[in-house]
Coordinates of C-alpha atoms in Angstrom, one line a residue:
M1 CA 1.5 -54.7 -16.6
Q2 CA 3.2 -56.1 -13.4
G3 CA 6.3 -54.0 -14.0
D4 CA 4.0 -50.9 -14.3
A5 CA 2.2 -51.8 -11.1
G6 CA 5.5 -52.4 -9.3
K7 CA 6.8 -49.2 -10.5
S8 CA 3.8 -47.3 -9.3
R9 CA 4.2 -49.0 -5.8
V10 CA 7.8 -47.9 -5.3
E11 CA 7.4 -44.2 -6.4
P12 CA 7.7 -42.1 -3.2
E13 CA 4.9 -40.1 -2.0
L14 CA 5.2 -36.3 -1.9
S15 CA 5.9 -34.9 1.5
G16 CA 3.9 -32.0 2.9
G17 CA 6.6 -29.5 2.0
E18 CA 6.8 -30.7 -1.4
Q19 CA 3.0 -30.8 -1.9
S20 CA 2.8 -27.1 -0.7
A21 CA 5.6 -26.2 -3.1
A22 CA 3.8 -27.9 -5.9
S23 CA 0.4 -26.1 -5.0
I24 CA 2.1 -22.7 -4.9
G25 CA 3.7 -23.6 -8.5
Q26 CA 0.2 -24.5 -9.7
A27 CA -1.2 -21.3 -8.3
D28 CA 1.8 -19.3 -9.9
T29 CA 1.0 -21.0 -13.2
K30 CA -2.7 -20.1 -13.0
A31 CA -1.8 -16.4 -12.1
D32 CA 0.6 -16.3 -15.1
R33 CA -2.1 -17.5 -17.5
L34 CA -4.5 -14.8 -16.2
F35 CA -2.2 -11.9 -15.7
G36 CA 1.0 -12.8 -17.2
P37 CA 4.4 -13.8 -15.4
N38 CA 5.5 -11.9 -12.3
P39 CA 7.9 -9.0 -13.0
S40 CA 11.6 -10.2 -12.7
G41 CA 14.2 -9.1 -10.1
L42 CA 12.5 -9.8 -6.7
D43 CA 14.7 -11.7 -4.3
E44 CA 12.6 -14.9 -3.9
S45 CA 15.0 -16.7 -1.6
P46 CA 14.1 -17.7 1.9
H47 CA 15.7 -14.4 3.1
G48 CA 13.5 -12.4 0.7
M49 CA 10.3 -14.3 1.8
M50 CA 11.2 -13.5 5.4
V51 CA 11.7 -9.7 4.6
L52 CA 8.1 -9.8 3.0
V53 CA 6.7 -11.2 6.1
I54 CA 8.3 -8.7 8.4
V55 CA 7.2 -6.0 6.1
G56 CA 3.7 -7.2 6.2
M57 CA 3.8 -7.2 10.1
I58 CA 5.1 -3.6 10.1
V59 CA 2.6 -2.4 7.5
G60 CA -0.3 -3.9 9.5
L61 CA 0.6 -2.1 12.6
L62 CA 1.1 1.2 10.9
S63 CA -2.0 0.8 9.0
G64 CA -4.1 0.3 12.1
M65 CA -2.3 3.1 13.9
F66 CA -2.5 5.8 11.2
G67 CA -5.1 4.7 8.8
I68 CA -2.8 4.3 6.0
G69 CA -2.4 1.6 3.4
G70 CA 1.2 1.0 4.0
G71 CA 2.7 2.0 0.7
T72 CA 5.2 4.2 2.2
V73 CA 6.8 1.1 3.7
I74 CA 6.1 -1.5 1.0
V75 CA 7.4 0.5 -2.1
P76 CA 10.9 1.1 -0.6
A77 CA 11.1 -2.7 0.7
L78 CA 10.2 -4.1 -2.6
V79 CA 12.7 -1.9 -4.4
W80 CA 15.4 -3.0 -1.9
L81 CA 14.5 -6.6 -2.8
G82 CA 15.0 -6.0 -6.4
L83 CA 11.9 -4.7 -8.0
S84 CA 11.9 -1.4 -10.1
Q85 CA 10.0 1.5 -8.6
R86 CA 7.2 1.1 -11.1
H87 CA 6.6 -2.6 -10.3
A88 CA 7.0 -2.0 -6.5
A89 CA 4.4 0.8 -6.6
A90 CA 1.9 -1.4 -8.5
T91 CA 2.6 -4.4 -6.3
S92 CA 1.9 -2.2 -3.2
M93 CA -1.5 -1.4 -4.3
L94 CA -2.3 -5.1 -4.3
A95 CA -1.0 -5.6 -0.9
I96 CA -3.3 -2.7 0.3
V97 CA -6.5 -4.5 -0.4
P98 CA -6.5 -7.0 2.5
T99 CA -4.9 -4.7 4.8
S100 CA -7.4 -2.0 4.3
I101 CA -10.3 -4.6 4.7
S102 CA -8.8 -5.6 8.2
G103 CA -8.4 -2.0 9.1
V104 CA -12.0 -1.0 8.2
I105 CA -13.5 -3.9 10.4
S106 CA -11.5 -2.8 13.3
Y107 CA -12.3 0.8 13.1
A108 CA -16.0 0.3 12.2
H109 CA -16.4 -2.0 15.4
N110 CA -15.8 1.1 17.3
G111 CA -17.9 3.4 15.3
N112 CA -15.0 5.4 13.8
V113 CA -16.0 5.3 10.2
D114 CA -18.0 8.0 8.2
W115 CA -19.6 5.8 5.5
V116 CA -21.1 8.6 3.4
A117 CA -17.9 10.5 3.3
A118 CA -15.9 7.3 2.4
V119 CA -18.2 6.7 -0.6
L120 CA -17.6 10.2 -1.9
L121 CA -13.9 9.9 -1.5
F122 CA -14.0 6.7 -3.5
V123 CA -15.9 8.2 -6.3
G124 CA -12.9 10.6 -6.7
M125 CA -10.3 8.2 -5.9
F126 CA -11.6 5.7 -8.6
A127 CA -11.1 8.2 -11.3
G128 CA -7.9 9.4 -10.1
G129 CA -6.6 5.9 -9.7
Q130 CA -7.1 5.0 -13.2
F131 CA -5.3 8.1 -14.2
G132 CA -2.4 7.5 -11.9
S133 CA -2.1 4.0 -13.0
W134 CA -1.8 5.3 -16.7
L135 CA 0.8 7.8 -15.7
L136 CA 2.6 4.9 -13.7
S137 CA 3.2 2.9 -16.9
R138 CA 4.5 5.9 -18.8
L139 CA 6.6 8.3 -16.5
P140 CA 10.4 7.7 -16.2
E141 CA 11.6 5.8 -13.0
L142 CA 13.5 8.9 -11.8
V143 CA 10.5 11.1 -11.9
L144 CA 8.6 8.5 -9.7
R145 CA 11.4 8.6 -7.2
W146 CA 11.2 12.5 -6.8
V147 CA 7.4 12.6 -6.8
F148 CA 7.5 10.2 -3.8
V149 CA 10.0 12.5 -1.9
V150 CA 7.9 15.4 -2.5
F151 CA 4.9 13.6 -1.3
L152 CA 6.7 12.6 1.8
V153 CA 7.7 16.2 2.5
F154 CA 4.1 17.4 2.2
V155 CA 2.6 14.9 4.6
T156 CA 5.4 15.1 7.2
V157 CA 5.0 18.9 7.4
N158 CA 1.1 18.5 7.9
Q159 CA 1.6 16.0 10.7
V160 CA 4.0 18.3 12.6
I161 CA 1.9 21.5 12.5
F162 CA -1.6 20.0 12.9
T163 CA -3.0 18.3 16.0
P164 CA -6.5 16.6 15.3
S165 CA -9.4 16.6 17.7
R166 CA -10.9 13.2 18.9
D167 CA -14.6 14.3 19.4
Q168 CA -15.5 15.9 16.1
R169 CA -17.4 14.4 13.1
I170 CA -17.7 15.5 9.4
S171 CA -20.7 17.9 9.0
M172 CA -22.0 16.9 5.6
S173 CA -23.3 19.5 3.0
V174 CA -23.2 20.0 -0.7
A175 CA -20.0 21.8 -0.5
T176 CA -18.5 19.3 1.7
G177 CA -19.6 16.5 -0.8
V178 CA -18.1 18.1 -3.7
G179 CA -14.8 18.8 -1.8
L180 CA -14.6 15.2 -0.7
V181 CA -14.9 13.9 -4.4
L182 CA -12.1 16.4 -5.5
L183 CA -10.0 15.4 -2.7
G184 CA -10.4 11.8 -3.8
V185 CA -9.2 12.6 -7.3
V186 CA -6.0 14.0 -6.0
I187 CA -5.6 11.0 -3.6
G188 CA -6.4 8.5 -6.3
T189 CA -3.9 10.0 -8.8
L190 CA -1.1 9.8 -6.1
A191 CA -2.2 6.3 -5.1
G192 CA -2.0 4.9 -8.6
L193 CA 1.2 6.7 -9.3
L194 CA 3.1 6.0 -6.1
G195 CA 1.6 2.7 -5.0
I196 CA 0.2 4.0 -1.8
G197 CA -3.3 3.7 -0.4
G198 CA -3.6 7.4 0.0
G199 CA -4.2 7.2 3.7
A200 CA -1.1 9.5 4.4
L201 CA -2.8 12.3 2.5
A202 CA -6.5 11.5 3.3
V203 CA -6.2 11.4 7.0
P204 CA -4.7 14.7 7.7
A205 CA -7.0 16.3 4.9
L206 CA -10.2 14.8 6.5
S207 CA -9.2 16.4 9.8
I208 CA -7.9 19.6 8.6
L209 CA -10.3 20.5 5.8
F210 CA -13.4 18.6 6.9
G211 CA -13.2 18.6 10.7
A212 CA -13.0 14.8 11.4
S213 CA -11.5 13.5 14.5
D214 CA -8.3 11.6 14.2
L215 CA -9.9 8.2 14.6
I216 CA -12.8 8.8 12.1
A217 CA -10.4 10.2 9.7
R218 CA -8.4 7.0 9.8
G219 CA -11.3 4.6 9.6
T220 CA -12.9 6.6 6.8
S221 CA -9.6 6.6 4.9
L222 CA -9.2 2.9 5.1
L223 CA -12.8 2.2 3.9
A224 CA -12.3 4.6 0.8
M225 CA -9.0 2.9 0.2
F226 CA -10.4 -0.6 -0.1
P227 CA -12.3 -0.4 -3.3
N228 CA -9.9 2.0 -4.9
S229 CA -6.9 -0.2 -4.3
I230 CA -9.1 -3.1 -6.0
T231 CA -9.8 -1.1 -9.1
T232 CA -6.2 0.2 -9.4
S233 CA -4.7 -3.1 -8.8
V234 CA -6.9 -4.7 -11.6
A235 CA -5.7 -1.9 -14.0
N236 CA -2.1 -2.5 -13.0
M237 CA -2.3 -6.4 -13.4
K238 CA -3.7 -5.7 -16.9
R239 CA -0.5 -3.8 -17.7
K240 CA 1.6 -6.7 -16.1
L241 CA 3.0 -4.4 -13.5
V242 CA 2.2 -6.4 -10.3
H243 CA 4.2 -9.2 -8.6
I244 CA 1.1 -11.0 -7.3
K245 CA 2.9 -13.5 -4.9
A246 CA 4.8 -10.5 -3.1
G247 CA 1.6 -8.4 -2.9
L248 CA -0.4 -11.4 -1.5
I249 CA 2.2 -12.3 1.3
I250 CA 2.5 -8.6 2.4
G251 CA -1.2 -8.1 2.4
V252 CA -2.4 -11.2 4.2
I253 CA 0.3 -10.8 7.0
A254 CA -0.5 -7.1 7.3
A255 CA -4.2 -8.0 7.8
L256 CA -3.5 -10.0 10.8
T257 CA -1.6 -7.3 12.6
T258 CA -3.7 -4.3 11.7
P259 CA -6.2 -4.8 14.7
F260 CA -3.4 -4.3 17.1
G261 CA -2.4 -1.3 15.5
T262 CA -6.0 0.1 15.6
W263 CA -5.9 -0.7 19.4
V264 CA -2.8 1.5 19.9
A265 CA -4.3 4.3 17.9
G266 CA -7.1 4.5 20.3
A267 CA -4.9 4.1 23.4
V268 CA -2.6 7.2 22.6
S269 CA -3.6 10.8 22.5
P270 CA -4.1 12.5 19.1
R271 CA -1.0 14.6 19.4
A272 CA 1.1 11.6 20.4
G273 CA -0.2 9.7 17.4
A274 CA 0.7 12.7 15.1
I275 CA 4.1 13.0 16.5
M276 CA 4.6 9.1 16.1
F277 CA 3.6 9.2 12.5
A278 CA 5.7 12.3 11.8
A279 CA 8.8 10.6 13.2
Y280 CA 8.2 7.6 11.0
L281 CA 7.8 9.7 7.9
C282 CA 11.0 11.6 8.7
V283 CA 13.0 8.5 8.8
L284 CA 11.4 7.4 5.4
L285 CA 11.9 10.9 3.9
V286 CA 15.7 10.8 4.5
R287 CA 16.2 7.5 3.1
S288 CA 13.9 8.2 0.0
F289 CA 15.7 11.4 -0.5
F290 CA 19.1 9.8 -0.7
V291 CA 18.0 7.1 -3.0
A292 CA 16.5 9.7 -5.3
V293 CA 19.8 11.6 -5.3
K294 CA 21.8 8.5 -6.0
A295 CA 19.6 7.7 -9.0
T296 CA 19.8 11.1 -10.3
R297 CA 23.5 11.1 -10.2
A298 CA 23.6 7.6 -11.9
A299 CA 21.3 9.1 -14.6
H300 CA 23.5 12.1 -15.2
G301 CA 26.6 9.9 -15.2
S302 CA 25.1 7.6 -17.8
R303 CA 24.3 10.6 -20.2
A304 CA 27.9 12.0 -19.9

């Protein structure tokens, strides 16, 4: 008995860092029991974790500025850190959940959210998101890369040729409501398939097709994105496609920087905002194109 008591007295207490690590390990174990283990391949070294934090900061800024979920940044970053395109796309949707919540709060505070239009968009996005998630688990990796490139080309061209207004609102009618639901189906499918929130498509579509101002389009896009990202993430987690730790790190950090991006969006002109978004997309497009070409050559080489 005395030996046991003495042994308990000399055992060192865990430091704060060790306790944190233990807590994270316990959380990971619980997540594993619920959703299965995280996908392998991600660089989880201190360098990799720092990259996730930086990505989260950038995503939050861009989300607030342009009304996007940030998948166009998150997916390439996660692929660079070692995840497959499929797992990166699924993880991206989880990160979009807290990001979109923060963005909606910021835009709604200034009255730049069309609540009815957002609900109609979500109805379509919900159905499309489930279909996109189903496709994500079945399409070849190479096809996903080229779909991502085509998507970026379409959005970039739209940003260059169209300048939104800042003082217009959506005029609701039956035809408009049906159109918003159909738009949601298209956006939801792409969101589930590519791991994007859909804002890069929703924002220009709301302005071009439905007459929304640039700020209302962004706020409405983020609101519709929020529930869709949840439902799609649940579907992806059931299929064990999500790296939960990476998604939460990026999403929480992004939620902290999104309000600053919202402030920038209101401070610049609509044309300046469109040009800034197009410039960002061009950089991403060039990189994604070369990655897709490289993957195509590798696939052809393996068949030879």
